[in-house]
PDB file of C-alpha atoms in Angstrom:
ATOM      1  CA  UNK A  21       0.000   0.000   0.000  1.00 47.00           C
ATOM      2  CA  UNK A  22       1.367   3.395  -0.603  1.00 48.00           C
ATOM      3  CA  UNK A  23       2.135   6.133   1.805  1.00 48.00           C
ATOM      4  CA  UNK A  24      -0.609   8.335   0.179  1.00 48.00           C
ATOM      5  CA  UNK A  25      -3.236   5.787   0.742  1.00 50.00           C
ATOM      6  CA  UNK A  26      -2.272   5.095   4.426  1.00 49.00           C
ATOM      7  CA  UNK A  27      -2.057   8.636   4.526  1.00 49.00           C
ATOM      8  CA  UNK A  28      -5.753   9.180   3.767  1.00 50.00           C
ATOM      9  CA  UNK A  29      -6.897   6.257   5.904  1.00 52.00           C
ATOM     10  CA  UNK A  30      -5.009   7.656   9.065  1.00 54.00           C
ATOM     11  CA  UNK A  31      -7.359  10.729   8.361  1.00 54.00           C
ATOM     12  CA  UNK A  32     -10.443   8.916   7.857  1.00 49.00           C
ATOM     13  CA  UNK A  33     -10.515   6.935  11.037  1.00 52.00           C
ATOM     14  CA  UNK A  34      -9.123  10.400  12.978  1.00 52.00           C
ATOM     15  CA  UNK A  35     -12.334  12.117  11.592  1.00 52.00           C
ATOM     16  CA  UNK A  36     -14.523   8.822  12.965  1.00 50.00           C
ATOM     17  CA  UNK A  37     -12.546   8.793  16.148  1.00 51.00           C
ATOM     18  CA  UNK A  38     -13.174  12.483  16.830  1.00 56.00           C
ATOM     19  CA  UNK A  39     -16.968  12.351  15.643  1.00 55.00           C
ATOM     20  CA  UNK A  40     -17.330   9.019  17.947  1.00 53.00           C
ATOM     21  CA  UNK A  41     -15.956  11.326  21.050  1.00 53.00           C
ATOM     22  CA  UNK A  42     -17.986  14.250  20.453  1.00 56.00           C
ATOM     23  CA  UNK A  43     -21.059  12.173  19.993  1.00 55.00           C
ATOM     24  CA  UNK A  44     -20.259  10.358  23.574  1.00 50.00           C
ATOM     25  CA  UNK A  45     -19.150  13.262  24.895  1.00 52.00           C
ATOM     26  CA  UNK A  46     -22.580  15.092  23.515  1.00 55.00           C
ATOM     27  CA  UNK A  47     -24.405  12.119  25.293  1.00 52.00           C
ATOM     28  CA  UNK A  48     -23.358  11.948  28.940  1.00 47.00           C
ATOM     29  CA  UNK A  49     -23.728  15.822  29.151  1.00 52.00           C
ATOM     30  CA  UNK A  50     -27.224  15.221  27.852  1.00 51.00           C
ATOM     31  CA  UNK A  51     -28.061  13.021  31.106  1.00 57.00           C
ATOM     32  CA  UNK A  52     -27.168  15.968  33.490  1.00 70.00           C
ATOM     33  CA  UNK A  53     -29.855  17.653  34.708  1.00 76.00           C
ATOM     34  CA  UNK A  54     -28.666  21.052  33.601  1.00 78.00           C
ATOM     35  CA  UNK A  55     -29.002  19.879  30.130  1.00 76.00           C
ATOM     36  CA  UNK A  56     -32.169  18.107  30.838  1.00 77.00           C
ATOM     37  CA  UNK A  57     -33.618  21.354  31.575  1.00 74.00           C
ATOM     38  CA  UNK A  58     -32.005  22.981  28.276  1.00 80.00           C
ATOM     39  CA  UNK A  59     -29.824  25.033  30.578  1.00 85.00           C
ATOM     40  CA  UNK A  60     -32.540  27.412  31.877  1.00 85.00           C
ATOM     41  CA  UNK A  61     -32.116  29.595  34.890  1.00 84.00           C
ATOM     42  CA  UNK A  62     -35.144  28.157  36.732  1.00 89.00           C
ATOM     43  CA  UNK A  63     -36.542  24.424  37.890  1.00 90.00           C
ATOM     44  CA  UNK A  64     -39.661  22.535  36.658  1.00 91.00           C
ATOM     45  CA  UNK A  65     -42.726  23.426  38.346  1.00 90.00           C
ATOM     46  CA  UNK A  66     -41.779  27.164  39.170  1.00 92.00           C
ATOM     47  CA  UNK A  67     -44.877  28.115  37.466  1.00 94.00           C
ATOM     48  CA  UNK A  68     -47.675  26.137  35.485  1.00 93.00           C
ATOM     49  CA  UNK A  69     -45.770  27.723  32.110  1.00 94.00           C
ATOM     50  CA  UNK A  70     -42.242  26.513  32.734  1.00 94.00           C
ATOM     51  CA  UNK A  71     -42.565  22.956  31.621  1.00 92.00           C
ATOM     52  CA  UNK A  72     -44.479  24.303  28.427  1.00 93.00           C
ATOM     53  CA  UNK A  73     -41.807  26.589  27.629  1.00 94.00           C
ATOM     54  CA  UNK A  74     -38.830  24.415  28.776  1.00 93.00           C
ATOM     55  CA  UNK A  75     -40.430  21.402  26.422  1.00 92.00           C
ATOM     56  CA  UNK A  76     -40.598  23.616  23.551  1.00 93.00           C
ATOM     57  CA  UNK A  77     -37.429  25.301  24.228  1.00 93.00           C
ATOM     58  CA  UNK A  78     -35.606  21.745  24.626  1.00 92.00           C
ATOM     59  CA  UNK A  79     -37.508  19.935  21.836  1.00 91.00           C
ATOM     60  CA  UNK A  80     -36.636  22.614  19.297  1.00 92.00           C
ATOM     61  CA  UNK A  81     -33.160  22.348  20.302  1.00 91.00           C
ATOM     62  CA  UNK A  82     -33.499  18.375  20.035  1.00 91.00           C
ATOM     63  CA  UNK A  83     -35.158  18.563  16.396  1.00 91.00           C
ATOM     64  CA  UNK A  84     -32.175  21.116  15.571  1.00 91.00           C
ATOM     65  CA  UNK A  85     -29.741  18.889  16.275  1.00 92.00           C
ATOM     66  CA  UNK A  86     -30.939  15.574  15.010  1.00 92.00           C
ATOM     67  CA  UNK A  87     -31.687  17.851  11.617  1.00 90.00           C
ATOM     68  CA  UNK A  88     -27.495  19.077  12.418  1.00 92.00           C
ATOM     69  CA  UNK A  89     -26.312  15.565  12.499  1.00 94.00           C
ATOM     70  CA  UNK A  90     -27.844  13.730   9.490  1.00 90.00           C
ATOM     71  CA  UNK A  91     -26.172  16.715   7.964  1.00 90.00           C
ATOM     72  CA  UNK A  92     -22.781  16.313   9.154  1.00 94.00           C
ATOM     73  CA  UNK A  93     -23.564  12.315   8.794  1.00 94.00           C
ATOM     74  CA  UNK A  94     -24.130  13.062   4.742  1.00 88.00           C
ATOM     75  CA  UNK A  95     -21.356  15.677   4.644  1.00 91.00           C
ATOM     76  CA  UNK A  96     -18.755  13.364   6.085  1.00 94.00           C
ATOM     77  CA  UNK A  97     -20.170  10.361   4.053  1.00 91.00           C
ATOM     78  CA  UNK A  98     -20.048  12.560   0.991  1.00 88.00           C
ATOM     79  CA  UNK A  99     -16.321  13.660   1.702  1.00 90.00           C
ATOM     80  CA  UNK A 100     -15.148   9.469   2.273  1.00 91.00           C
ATOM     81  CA  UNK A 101     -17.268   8.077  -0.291  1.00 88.00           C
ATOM     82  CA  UNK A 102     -16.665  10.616  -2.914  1.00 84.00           C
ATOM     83  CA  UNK A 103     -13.290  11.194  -2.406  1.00 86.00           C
ATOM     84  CA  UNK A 104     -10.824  11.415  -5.692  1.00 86.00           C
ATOM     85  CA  UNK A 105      -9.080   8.895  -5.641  1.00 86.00           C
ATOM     86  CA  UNK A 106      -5.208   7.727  -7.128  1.00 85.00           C
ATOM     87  CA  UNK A 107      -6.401   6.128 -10.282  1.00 86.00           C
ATOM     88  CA  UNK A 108      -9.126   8.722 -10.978  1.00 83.00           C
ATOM     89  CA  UNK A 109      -8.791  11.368 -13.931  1.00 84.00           C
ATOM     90  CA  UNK A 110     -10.592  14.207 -15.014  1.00 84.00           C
ATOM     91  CA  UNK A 111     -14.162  15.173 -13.656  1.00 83.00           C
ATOM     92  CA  UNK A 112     -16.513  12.876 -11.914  1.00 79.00           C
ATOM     93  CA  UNK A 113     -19.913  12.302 -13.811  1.00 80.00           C
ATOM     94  CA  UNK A 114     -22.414  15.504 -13.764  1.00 79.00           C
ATOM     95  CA  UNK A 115     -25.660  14.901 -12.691  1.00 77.00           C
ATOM     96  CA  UNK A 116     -28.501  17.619 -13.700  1.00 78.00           C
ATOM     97  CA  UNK A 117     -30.915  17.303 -11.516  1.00 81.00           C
ATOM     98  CA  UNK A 118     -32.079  14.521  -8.990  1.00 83.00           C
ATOM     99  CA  UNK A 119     -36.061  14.378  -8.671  1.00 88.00           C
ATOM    100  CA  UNK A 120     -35.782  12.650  -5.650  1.00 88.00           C
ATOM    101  CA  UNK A 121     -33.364  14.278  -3.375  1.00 84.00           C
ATOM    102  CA  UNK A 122     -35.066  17.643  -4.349  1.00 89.00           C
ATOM    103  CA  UNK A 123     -38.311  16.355  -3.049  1.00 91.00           C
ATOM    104  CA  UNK A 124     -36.856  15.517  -0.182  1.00 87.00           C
ATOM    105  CA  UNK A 125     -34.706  18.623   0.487  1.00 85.00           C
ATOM    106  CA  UNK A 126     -38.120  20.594  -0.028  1.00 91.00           C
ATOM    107  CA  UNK A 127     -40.678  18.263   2.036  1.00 93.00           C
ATOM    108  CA  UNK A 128     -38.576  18.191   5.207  1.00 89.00           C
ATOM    109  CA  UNK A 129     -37.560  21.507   5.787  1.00 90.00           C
ATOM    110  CA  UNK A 130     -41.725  22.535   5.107  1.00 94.00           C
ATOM    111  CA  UNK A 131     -42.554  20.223   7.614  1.00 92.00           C
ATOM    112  CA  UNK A 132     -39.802  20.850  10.197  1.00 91.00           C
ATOM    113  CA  UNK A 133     -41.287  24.879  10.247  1.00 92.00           C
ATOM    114  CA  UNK A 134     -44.612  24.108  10.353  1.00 94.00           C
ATOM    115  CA  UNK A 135     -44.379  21.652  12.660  1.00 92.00           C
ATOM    116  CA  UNK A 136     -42.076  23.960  14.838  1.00 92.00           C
ATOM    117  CA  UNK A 137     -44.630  27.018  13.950  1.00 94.00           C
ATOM    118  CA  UNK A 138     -47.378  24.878  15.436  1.00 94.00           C
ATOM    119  CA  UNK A 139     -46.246  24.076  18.497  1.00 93.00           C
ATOM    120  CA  UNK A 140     -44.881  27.912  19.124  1.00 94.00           C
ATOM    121  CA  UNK A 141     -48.087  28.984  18.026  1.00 94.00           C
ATOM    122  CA  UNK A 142     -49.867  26.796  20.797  1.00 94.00           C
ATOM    123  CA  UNK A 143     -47.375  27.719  23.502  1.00 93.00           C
ATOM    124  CA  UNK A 144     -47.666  31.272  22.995  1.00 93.00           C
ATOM    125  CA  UNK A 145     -51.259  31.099  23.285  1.00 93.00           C
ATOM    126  CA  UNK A 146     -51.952  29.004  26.061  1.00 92.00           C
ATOM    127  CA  UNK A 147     -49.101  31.432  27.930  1.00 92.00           C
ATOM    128  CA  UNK A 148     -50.636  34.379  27.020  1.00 92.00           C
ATOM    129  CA  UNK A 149     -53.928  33.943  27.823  1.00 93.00           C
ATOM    130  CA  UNK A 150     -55.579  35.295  30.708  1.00 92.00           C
ATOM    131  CA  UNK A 151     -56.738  33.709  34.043  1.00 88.00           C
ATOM    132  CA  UNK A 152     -60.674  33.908  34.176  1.00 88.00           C
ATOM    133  CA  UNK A 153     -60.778  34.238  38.076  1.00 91.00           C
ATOM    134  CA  UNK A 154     -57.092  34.814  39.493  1.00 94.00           C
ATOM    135  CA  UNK A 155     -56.810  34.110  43.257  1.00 95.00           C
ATOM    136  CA  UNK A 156     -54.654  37.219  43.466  1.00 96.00           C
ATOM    137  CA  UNK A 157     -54.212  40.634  41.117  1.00 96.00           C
ATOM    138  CA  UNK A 158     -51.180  42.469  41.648  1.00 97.00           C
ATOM    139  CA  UNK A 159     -50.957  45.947  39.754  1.00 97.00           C
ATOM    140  CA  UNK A 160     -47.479  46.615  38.672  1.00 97.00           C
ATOM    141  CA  UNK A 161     -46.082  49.721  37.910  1.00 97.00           C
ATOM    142  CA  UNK A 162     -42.670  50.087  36.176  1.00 96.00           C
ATOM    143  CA  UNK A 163     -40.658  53.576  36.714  1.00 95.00           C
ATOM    144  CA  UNK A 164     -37.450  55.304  36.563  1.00 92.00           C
ATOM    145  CA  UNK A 165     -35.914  53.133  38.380  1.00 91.00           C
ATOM    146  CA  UNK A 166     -37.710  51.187  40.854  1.00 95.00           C
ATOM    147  CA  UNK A 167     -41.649  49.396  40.802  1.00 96.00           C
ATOM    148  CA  UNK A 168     -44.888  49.815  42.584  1.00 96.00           C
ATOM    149  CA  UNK A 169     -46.938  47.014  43.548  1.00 97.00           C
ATOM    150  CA  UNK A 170     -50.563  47.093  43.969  1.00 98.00           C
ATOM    151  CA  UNK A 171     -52.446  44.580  45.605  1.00 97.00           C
ATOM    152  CA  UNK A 172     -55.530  45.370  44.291  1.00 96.00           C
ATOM    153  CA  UNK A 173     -57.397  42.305  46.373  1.00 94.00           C
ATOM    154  CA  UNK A 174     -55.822  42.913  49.653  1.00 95.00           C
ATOM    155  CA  UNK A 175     -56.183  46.979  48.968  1.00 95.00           C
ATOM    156  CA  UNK A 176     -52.635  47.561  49.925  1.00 97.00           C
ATOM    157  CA  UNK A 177     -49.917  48.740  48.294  1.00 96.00           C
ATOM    158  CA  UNK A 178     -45.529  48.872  48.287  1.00 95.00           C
ATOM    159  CA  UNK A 179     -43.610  51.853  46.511  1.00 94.00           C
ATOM    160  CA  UNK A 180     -40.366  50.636  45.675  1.00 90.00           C
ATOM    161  CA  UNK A 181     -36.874  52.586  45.689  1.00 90.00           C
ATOM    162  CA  UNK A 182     -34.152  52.451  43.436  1.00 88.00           C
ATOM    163  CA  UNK A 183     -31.197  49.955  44.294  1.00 83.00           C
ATOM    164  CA  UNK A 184     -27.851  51.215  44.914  1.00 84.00           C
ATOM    165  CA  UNK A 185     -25.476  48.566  43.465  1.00 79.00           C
ATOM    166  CA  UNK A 186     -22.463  49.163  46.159  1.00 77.00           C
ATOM    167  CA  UNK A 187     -20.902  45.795  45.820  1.00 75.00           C
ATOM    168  CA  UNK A 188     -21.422  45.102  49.528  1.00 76.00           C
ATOM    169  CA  UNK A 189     -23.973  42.892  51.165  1.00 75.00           C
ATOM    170  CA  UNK A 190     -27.158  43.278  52.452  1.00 71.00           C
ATOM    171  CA  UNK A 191     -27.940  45.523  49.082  1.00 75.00           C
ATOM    172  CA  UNK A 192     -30.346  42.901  47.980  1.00 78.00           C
ATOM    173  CA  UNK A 193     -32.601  43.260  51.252  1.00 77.00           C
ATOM    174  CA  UNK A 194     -33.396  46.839  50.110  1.00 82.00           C
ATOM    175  CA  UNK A 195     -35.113  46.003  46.787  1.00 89.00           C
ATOM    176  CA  UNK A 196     -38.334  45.983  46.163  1.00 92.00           C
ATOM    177  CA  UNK A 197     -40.350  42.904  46.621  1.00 94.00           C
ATOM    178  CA  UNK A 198     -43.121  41.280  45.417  1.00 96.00           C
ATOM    179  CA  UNK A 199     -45.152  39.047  47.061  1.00 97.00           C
ATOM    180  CA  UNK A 200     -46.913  35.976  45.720  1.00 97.00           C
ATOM    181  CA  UNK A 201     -49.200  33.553  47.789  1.00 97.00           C
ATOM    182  CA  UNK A 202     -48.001  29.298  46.699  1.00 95.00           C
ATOM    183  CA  UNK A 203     -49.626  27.770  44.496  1.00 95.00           C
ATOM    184  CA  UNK A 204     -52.223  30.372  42.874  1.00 95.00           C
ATOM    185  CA  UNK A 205     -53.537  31.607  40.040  1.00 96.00           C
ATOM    186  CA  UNK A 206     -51.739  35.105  39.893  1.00 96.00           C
ATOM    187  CA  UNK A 207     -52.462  37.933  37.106  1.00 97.00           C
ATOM    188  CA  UNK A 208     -50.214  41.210  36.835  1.00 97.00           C
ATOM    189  CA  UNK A 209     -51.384  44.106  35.374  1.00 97.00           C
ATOM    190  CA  UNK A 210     -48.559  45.492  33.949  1.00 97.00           C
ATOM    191  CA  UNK A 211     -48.211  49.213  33.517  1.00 96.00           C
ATOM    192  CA  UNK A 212     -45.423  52.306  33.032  1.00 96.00           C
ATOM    193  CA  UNK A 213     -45.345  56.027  34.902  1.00 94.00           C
ATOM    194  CA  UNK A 214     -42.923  57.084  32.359  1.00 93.00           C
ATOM    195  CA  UNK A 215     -40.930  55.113  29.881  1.00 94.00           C
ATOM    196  CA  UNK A 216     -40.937  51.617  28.331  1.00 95.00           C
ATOM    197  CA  UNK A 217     -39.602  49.230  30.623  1.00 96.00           C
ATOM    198  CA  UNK A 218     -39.757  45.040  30.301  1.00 96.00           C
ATOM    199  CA  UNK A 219     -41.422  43.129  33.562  1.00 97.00           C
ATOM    200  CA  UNK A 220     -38.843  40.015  33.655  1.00 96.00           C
ATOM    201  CA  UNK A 221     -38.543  37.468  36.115  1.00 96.00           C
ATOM    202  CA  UNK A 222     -36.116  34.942  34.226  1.00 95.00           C
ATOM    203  CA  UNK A 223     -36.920  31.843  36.277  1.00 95.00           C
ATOM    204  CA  UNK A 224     -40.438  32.059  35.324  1.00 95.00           C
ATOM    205  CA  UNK A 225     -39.423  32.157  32.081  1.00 94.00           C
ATOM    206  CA  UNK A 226     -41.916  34.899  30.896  1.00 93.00           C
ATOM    207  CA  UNK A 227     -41.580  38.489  30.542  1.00 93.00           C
ATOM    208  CA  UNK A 228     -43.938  40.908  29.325  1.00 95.00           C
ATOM    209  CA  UNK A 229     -43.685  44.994  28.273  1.00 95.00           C
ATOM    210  CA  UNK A 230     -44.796  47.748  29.840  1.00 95.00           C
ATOM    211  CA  UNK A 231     -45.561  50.946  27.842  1.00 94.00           C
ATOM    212  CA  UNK A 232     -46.984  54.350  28.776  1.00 93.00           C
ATOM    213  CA  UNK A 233     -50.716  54.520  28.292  1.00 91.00           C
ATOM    214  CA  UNK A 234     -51.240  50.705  27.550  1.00 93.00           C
ATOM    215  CA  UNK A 235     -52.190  47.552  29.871  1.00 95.00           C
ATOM    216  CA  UNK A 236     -50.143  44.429  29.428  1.00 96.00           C
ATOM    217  CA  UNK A 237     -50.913  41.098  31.320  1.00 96.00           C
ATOM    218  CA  UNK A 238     -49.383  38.187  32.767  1.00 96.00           C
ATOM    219  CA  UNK A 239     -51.391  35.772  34.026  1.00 96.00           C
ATOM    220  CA  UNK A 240     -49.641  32.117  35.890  1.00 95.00           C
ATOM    221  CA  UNK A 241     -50.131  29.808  38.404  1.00 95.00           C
ATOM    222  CA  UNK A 242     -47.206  29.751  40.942  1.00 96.00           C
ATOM    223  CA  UNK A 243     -45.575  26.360  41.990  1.00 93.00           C
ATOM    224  CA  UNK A 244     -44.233  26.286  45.605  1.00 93.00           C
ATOM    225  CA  UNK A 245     -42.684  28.473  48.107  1.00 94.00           C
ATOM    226  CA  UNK A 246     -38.991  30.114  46.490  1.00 94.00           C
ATOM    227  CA  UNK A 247     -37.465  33.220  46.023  1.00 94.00           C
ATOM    228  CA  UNK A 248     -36.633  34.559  42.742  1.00 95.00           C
ATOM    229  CA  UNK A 249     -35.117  37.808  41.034  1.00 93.00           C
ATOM    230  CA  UNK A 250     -36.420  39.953  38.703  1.00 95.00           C
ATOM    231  CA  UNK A 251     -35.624  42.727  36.597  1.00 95.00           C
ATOM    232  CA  UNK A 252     -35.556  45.239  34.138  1.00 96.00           C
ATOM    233  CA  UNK A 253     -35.229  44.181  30.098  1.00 95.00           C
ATOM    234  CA  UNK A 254     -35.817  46.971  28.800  1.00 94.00           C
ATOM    235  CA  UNK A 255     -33.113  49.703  28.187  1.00 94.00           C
ATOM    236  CA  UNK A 256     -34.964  52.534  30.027  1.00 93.00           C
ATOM    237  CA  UNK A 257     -32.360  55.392  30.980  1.00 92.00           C
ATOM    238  CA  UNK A 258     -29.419  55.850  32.765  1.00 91.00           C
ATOM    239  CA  UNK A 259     -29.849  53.340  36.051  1.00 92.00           C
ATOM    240  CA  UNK A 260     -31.657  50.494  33.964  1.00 94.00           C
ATOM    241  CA  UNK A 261     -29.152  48.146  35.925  1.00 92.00           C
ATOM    242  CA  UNK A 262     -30.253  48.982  39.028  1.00 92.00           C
ATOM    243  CA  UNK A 263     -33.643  48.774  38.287  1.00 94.00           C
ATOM    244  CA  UNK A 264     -34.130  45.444  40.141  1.00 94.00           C
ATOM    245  CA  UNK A 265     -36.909  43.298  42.817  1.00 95.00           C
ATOM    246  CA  UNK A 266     -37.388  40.287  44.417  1.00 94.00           C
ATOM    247  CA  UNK A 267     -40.234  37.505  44.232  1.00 96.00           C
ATOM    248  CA  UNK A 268     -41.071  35.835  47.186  1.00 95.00           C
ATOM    249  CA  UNK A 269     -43.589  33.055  46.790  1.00 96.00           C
ATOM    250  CA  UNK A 270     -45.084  32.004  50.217  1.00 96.00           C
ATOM    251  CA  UNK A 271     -47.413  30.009  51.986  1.00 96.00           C
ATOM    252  CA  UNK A 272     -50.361  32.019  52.354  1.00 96.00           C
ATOM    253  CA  UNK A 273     -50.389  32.292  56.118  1.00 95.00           C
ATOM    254  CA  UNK A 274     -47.014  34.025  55.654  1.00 96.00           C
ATOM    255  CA  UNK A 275     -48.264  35.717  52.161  1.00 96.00           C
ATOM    256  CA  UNK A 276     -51.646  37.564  54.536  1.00 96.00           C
ATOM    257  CA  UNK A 277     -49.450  38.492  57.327  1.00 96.00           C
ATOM    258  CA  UNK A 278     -47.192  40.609  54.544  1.00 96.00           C
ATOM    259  CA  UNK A 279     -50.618  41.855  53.420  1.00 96.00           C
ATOM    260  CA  UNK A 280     -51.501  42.627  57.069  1.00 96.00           C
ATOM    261  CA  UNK A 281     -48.403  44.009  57.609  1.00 96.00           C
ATOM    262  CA  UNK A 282     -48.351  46.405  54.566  1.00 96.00           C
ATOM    263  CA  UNK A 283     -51.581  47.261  56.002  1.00 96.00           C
ATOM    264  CA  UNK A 284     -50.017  47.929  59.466  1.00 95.00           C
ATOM    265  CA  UNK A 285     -47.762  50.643  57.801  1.00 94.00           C
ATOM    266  CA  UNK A 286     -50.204  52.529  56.144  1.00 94.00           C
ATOM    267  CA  UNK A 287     -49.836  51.020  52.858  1.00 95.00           C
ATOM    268  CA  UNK A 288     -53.539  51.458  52.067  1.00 96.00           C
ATOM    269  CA  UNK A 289     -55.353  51.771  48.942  1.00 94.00           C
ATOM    270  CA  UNK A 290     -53.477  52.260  45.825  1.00 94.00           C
ATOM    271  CA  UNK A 291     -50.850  54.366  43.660  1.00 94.00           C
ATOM    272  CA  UNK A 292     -52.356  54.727  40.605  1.00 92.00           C
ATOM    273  CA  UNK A 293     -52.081  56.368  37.695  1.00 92.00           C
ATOM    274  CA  UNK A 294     -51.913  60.289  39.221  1.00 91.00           C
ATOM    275  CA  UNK A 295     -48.303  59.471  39.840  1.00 91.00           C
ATOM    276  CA  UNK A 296     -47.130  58.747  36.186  1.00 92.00           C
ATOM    277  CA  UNK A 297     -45.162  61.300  34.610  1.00 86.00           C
ATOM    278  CA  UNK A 298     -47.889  62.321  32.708  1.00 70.00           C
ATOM    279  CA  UNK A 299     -50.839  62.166  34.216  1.00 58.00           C
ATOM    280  CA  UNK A 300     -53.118  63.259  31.070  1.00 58.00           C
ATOM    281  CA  UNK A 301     -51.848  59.952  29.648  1.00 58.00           C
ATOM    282  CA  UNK A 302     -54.738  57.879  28.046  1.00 52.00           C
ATOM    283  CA  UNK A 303     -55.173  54.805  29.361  1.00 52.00           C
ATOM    284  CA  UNK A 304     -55.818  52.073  26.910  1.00 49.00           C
ATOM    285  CA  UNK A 305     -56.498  48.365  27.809  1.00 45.00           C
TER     286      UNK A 305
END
């Protein structure tokens, strides 16, 4: 045999020896449950919506790379079985067309969108859509560069205050908070005093707008007790990184004393809309 031809065999079974370890390698990460969870900042069962969106998210990423390696499969099968070879001369024969193949190459990326349009299309909606009778409404107010809460059921209310990002501890016991009774059917009324701002919580998974003179919503049903962060995602002036809050999701002995509590303080009633910027600002639904 000559050198050339154990030259290309040595690089043949290096490519199959390197595609065999990434493919192993791709597996056992794939059993962690990091990767289970498509390496999402949150845990099943934080709300009713994360295992929706975590499916979709991880199935799409599943479907993407099955689709990745049958291509890489035909690519490197095209590359060994195709490959010039000593003894050949010229071109290789020229094919046209191939009816086929072209069917093929048309049909499955058609169905790989739809079928990845239909279930986004079914996600969004059953995320989106509003709770009929929520155990508890919370009226949220985004502003430059803190948040009001309003609970409009317990007729209390917090104001929140701008974090101060010093780098030293306790900071995060001075944000605002939010409060959230276990497992409940929760809407937010999302609204803005001023500018746009973005209502994120990331372990929820969901985020939603808020714009001056328009009502957004956000309606879930919280899993059990946990404390989460939230924040700004919305580029909205010149402390947008400091425009942060807390979640705490309680049991709701502990969730009515905070109630009772706010109540204690004076929190009474609610801020509305005579404290946006503008005050003359239509308010649309």
């Amino acid at each position: 045999m000559s050198s050339q031809n154990r030259t290309g065999s040595r690089r043949v079974k290096g490519t199959v020896a390197i595609g065999s370890s990434a493919a192993v390698a791709l597996l056992m990460t794939g059993c962690g449950d990091v990767a289970q969870r498509g390496f999402l900042p949150t845990e099943r069962g934080t709300t009713n919506h994360v295992d929706t969106i975590m499916d979709l998210w991880v199935g799409s990423w599943i479907a993407a790379l099955v689709v990745g390696l049958i291509t890489w499969g035909l690519m490197l099968w095209c590359i060994i079985a195709y490959r010039r070879r000593k003894e050949d001369t010229g071109y290789p024969r020229q094919m046209g067309y191939h009816l086929p193949l072209e069917i093929f190459y048309t049909l499955v990326p058609i169905i790989l969108v739809v079928s990845l349009f239909s279930f986004s299309d079914k996600v969004e909606r059953d995320i989106t859509a509003r709770s009929d009778d929520p155990d508890v409404t919370v009226e949220v107010y985004g502003k430059q560069w803190a948040w009001d809460f309003n609970y409009l059921d317990s007729d209390v209310y917090s104001s929140g205050v701008q974090a101060h990002l010093t780098g030293e501890d306790g900071v995060e016991e001075t944000l605002p908070e939010l409060y959230l009774p276990e497992n409940s059917e929760v809407e937010l009324v999302l609204k803005s005093r001023d500018v746009n701002h973005s209502f994120w919580i990331p372990a929820f998974l969901q985020k939603m707008d808020t714009i001056p003179g328009q009502t957004n919503y956000m309606s879930f049903e919280t899993g059990g007790s946990g404390t989460y962060q939230g924040k700004c995602a919305e580029l909205c002036g010149e402390y947008h990184s400091e425009m942060l809050f807390n979640v705490e999701v309680l049991p709701q002995d502990e969730y009515d004393a905070h109630m009772q509590q706010l109540s204690d303080e004076g929190n009474n009633g609610r801020l509305g809309d005579e404290y946006n910027r503008n005050p003359n600002m239509n308010e649309t639904s």
